[in-house]
PDB file of C-alpha atoms in Angstrom:
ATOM      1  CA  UNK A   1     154.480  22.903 -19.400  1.00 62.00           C
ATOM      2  CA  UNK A   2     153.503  24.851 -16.442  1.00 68.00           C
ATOM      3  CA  UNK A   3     156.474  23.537 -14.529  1.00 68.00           C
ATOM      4  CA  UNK A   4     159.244  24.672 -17.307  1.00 72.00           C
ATOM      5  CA  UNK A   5     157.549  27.992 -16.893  1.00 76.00           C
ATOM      6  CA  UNK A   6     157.724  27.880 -13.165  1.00 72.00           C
ATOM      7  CA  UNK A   7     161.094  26.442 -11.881  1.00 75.00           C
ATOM      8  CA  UNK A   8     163.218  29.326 -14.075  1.00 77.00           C
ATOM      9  CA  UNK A   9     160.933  32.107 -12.072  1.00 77.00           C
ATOM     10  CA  UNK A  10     161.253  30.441  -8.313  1.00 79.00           C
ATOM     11  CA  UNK A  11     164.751  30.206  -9.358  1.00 82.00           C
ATOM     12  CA  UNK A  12     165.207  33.585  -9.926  1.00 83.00           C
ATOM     13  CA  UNK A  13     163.163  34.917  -7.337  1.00 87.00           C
ATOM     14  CA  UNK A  14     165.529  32.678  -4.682  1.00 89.00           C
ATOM     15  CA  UNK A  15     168.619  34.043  -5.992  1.00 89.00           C
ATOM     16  CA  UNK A  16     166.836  37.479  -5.335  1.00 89.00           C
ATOM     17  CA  UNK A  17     166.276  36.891  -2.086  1.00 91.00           C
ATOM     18  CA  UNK A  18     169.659  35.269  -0.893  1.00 92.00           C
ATOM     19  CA  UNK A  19     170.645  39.063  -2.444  1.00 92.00           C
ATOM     20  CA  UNK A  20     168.160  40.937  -0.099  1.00 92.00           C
ATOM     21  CA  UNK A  21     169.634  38.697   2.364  1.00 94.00           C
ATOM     22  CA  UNK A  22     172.826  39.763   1.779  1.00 95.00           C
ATOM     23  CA  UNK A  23     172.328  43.631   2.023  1.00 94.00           C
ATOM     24  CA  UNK A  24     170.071  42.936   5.277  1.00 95.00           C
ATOM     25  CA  UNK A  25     173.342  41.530   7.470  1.00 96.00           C
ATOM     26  CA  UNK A  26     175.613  43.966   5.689  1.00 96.00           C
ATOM     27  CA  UNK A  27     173.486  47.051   6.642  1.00 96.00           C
ATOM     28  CA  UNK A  28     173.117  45.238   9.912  1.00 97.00           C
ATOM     29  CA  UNK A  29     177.026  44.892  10.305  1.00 97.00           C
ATOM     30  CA  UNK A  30     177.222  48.464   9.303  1.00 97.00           C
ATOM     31  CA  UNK A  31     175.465  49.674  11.977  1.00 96.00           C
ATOM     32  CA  UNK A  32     177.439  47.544  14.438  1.00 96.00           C
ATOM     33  CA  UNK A  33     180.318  48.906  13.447  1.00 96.00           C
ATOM     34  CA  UNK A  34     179.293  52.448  13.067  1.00 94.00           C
ATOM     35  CA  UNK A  35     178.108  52.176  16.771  1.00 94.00           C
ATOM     36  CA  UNK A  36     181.467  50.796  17.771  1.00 95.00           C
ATOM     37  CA  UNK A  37     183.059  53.669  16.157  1.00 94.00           C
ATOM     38  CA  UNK A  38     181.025  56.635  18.097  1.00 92.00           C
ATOM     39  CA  UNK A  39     181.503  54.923  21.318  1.00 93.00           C
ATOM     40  CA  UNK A  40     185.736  54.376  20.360  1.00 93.00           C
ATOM     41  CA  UNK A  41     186.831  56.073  17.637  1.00 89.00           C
ATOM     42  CA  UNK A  42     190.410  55.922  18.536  1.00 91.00           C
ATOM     43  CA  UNK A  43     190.683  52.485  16.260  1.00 92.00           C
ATOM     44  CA  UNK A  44     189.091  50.811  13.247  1.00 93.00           C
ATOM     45  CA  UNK A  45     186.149  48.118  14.297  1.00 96.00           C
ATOM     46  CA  UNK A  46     185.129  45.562  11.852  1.00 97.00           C
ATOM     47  CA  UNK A  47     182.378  42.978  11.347  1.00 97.00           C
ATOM     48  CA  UNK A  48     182.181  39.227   9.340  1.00 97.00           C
ATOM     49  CA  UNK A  49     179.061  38.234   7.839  1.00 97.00           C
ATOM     50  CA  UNK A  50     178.452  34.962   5.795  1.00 97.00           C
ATOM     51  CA  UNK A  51     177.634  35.259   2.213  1.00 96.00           C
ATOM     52  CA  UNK A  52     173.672  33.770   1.091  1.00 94.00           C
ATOM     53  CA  UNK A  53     174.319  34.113  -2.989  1.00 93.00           C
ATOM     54  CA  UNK A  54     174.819  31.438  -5.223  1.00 91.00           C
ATOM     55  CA  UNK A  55     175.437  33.625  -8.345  1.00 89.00           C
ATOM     56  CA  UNK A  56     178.761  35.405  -8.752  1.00 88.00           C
ATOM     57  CA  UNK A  57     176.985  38.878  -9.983  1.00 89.00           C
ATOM     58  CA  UNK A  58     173.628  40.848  -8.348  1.00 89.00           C
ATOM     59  CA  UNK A  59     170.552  39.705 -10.007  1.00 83.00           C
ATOM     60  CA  UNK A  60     169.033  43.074  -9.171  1.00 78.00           C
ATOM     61  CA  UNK A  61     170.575  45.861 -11.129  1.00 74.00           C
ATOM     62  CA  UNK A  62     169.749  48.193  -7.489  1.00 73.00           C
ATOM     63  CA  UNK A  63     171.602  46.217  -5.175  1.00 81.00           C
ATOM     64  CA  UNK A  64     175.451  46.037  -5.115  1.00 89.00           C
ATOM     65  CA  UNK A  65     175.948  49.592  -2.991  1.00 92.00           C
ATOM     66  CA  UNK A  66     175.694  50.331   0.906  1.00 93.00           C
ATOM     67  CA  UNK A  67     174.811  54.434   1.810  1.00 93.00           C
ATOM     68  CA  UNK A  68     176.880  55.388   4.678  1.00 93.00           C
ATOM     69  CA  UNK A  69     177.283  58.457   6.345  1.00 91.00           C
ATOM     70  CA  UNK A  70     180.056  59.167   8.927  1.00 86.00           C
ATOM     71  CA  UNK A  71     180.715  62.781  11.054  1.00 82.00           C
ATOM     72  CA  UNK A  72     177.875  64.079   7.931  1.00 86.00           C
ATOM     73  CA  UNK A  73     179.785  62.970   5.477  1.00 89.00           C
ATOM     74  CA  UNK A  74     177.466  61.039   3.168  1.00 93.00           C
ATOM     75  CA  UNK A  75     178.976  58.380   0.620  1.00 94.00           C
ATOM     76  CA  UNK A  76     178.125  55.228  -1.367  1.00 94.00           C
ATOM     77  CA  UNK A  77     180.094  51.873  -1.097  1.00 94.00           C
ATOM     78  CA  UNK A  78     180.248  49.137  -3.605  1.00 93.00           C
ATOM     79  CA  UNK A  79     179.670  45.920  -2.501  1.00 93.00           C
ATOM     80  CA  UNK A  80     180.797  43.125  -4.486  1.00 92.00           C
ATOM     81  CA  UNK A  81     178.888  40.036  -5.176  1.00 92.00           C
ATOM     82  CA  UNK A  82     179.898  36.927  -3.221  1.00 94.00           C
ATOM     83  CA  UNK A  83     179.427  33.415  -3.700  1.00 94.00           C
ATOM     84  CA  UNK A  84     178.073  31.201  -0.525  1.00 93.00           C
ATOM     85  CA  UNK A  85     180.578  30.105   1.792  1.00 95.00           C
ATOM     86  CA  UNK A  86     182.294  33.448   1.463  1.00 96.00           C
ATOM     87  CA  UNK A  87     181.699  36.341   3.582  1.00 97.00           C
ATOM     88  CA  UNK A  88     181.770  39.184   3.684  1.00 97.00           C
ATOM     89  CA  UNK A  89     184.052  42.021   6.066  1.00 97.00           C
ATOM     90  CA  UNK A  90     182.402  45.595   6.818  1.00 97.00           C
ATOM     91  CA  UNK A  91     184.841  47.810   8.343  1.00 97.00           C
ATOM     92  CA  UNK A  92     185.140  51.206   9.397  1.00 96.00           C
ATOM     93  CA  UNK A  93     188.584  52.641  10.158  1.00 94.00           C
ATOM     94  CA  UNK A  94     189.578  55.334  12.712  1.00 92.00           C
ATOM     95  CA  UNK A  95     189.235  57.698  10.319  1.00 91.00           C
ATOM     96  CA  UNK A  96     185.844  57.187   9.440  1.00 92.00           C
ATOM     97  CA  UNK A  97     186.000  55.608   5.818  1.00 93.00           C
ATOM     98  CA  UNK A  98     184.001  52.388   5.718  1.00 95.00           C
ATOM     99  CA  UNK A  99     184.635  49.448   3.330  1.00 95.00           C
ATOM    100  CA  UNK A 100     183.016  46.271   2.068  1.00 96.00           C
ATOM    101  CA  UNK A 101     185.143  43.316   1.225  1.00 94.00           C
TER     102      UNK A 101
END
């Protein structure tokens, strides 16, 4: 009984973490980029990082959105929820706006 309690909750708390995963390398890739972008902003810089997910939608109503801030200029991106193999592509054009596909 114990187990058809159990397996539901570890499942769930996987699919949590493949999410925190997720937001980790994109924040990480944001940076990157970011840097890449004060040291040449004369063209857009962009960086690939492999989906973790197994569930087509966040799990966590919180997590979904990446806070950037360019020249000052604070703003919120969506990110959309991908399914393992895909990845996903953080970019940051010459103009400053950054992106999460």
């Amino acid at each position: 009984m114990l187990v058809a309690i159990a397996i539901p909750v570890f499942t769930s708390q996987l699919e949590k973490s493949r999410e925190a995963t997720d937001l980790a390398n994109i924040r990480s890739a944001y940076a990157e980029v970011v840097t890449e972008y004060l040291t040449d902003s004369s063209k857009g810089h962009s960086m690939t990082v492999a989906a973790q997910q197994g569930k087509t939608s966040w799990q966590n109503k919180d997590n979904g959105k990446l806070i950037t801030q360019v020249d000052g200029t604070e703003k919120t991106v969506n990110v959309p929820a991908k399914v393992k193999p895909s990845t996903y592509k953080v970019k940051i054009t010459k103009s400053g706006t950054v992106s999460v596909e």
